[in-house]
Steps between C-alpha positions, in 0.01 A plus 500: 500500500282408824697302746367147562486618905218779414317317223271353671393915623476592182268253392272606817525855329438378168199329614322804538536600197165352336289671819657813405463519154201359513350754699632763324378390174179450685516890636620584091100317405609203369290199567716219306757356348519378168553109492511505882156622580325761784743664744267388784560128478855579410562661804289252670639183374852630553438611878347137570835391312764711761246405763563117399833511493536723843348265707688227346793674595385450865435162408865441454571667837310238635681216332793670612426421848340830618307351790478795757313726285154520718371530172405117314675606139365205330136568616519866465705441127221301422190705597603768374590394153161322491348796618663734225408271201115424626456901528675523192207297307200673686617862572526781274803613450481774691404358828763216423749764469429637877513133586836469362596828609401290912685200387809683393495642873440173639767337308815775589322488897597087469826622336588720769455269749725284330735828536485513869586091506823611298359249222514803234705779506487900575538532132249295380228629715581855416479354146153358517371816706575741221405255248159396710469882503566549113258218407190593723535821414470440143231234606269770680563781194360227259235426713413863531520545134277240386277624783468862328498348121 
């Protein structure tokens, strides 16, 4: 049984799965799910999801009274998230899943500076890095494959 101190990691980790499987099942040739529909706007519409929910996450940093970030969360929360879900309805979803693959980096950047104010800790950063890592890789192999299909 998982602790209740390290759930919360293992749901990071667990919320990689669909990039993964997704682009292997992509790399395997298959273009859709049954009942669910193409892989592409799975993918896509899940990444704008974690996107979403990351930067709400920095929302509640904010709320939490994280003033001396040099960084305005609720502006930068907000444009991004906007920014994800416009380029979501206009972009293929290959070129939304390099944009992702950018807003994933932007996101754990704002996270680590959160780090360095001792808001978050050492092992939640090293968390999000290998998970950030996980996810755009999976993210650029999917955007690859697609490419060469």
């Amino acid at each position: 049984m998982i602790s209740s101190k390290n759930f919360h990691f293992t749901l990071i980790y667990m919320g990689a799965i669909p990039f993964v499987i997704g682009s292997i099942l992509l790399v395997l040739g298959f273009e859709e799910i049954l009942y669910l529909g193409r892989l592409e706007w799975i993918i896509g519409s899940y990444g704008l999801v974690i996107c979403s929910f990351i930067a709400g996450v920095h929302w509640g940093q904010f709320i939490q009274g994280v003033d001396l970030v040099k960084i305005n969360l609720p502006l930068t929360s907000n444009s991004i998230v906007l920014l994800a879900w416009f380029l979501f309805l206009i972009l293929n979803s290959v070129y939304f899943f390099y944009i992702l693959i950018l807003l994933f980096f932007v996101l754990l950047a704002i996270d680590y500076q959160l780090f360095k104010l001792d808001r978050i800790s050492l092992n939640y950063i090293k968390c999000r890095a290998i998970v950030t890592t996980a996810v755009n890789t999976a993210l650029l192999i999917s955007g690859i494959t697609i490419n060469l299909q």
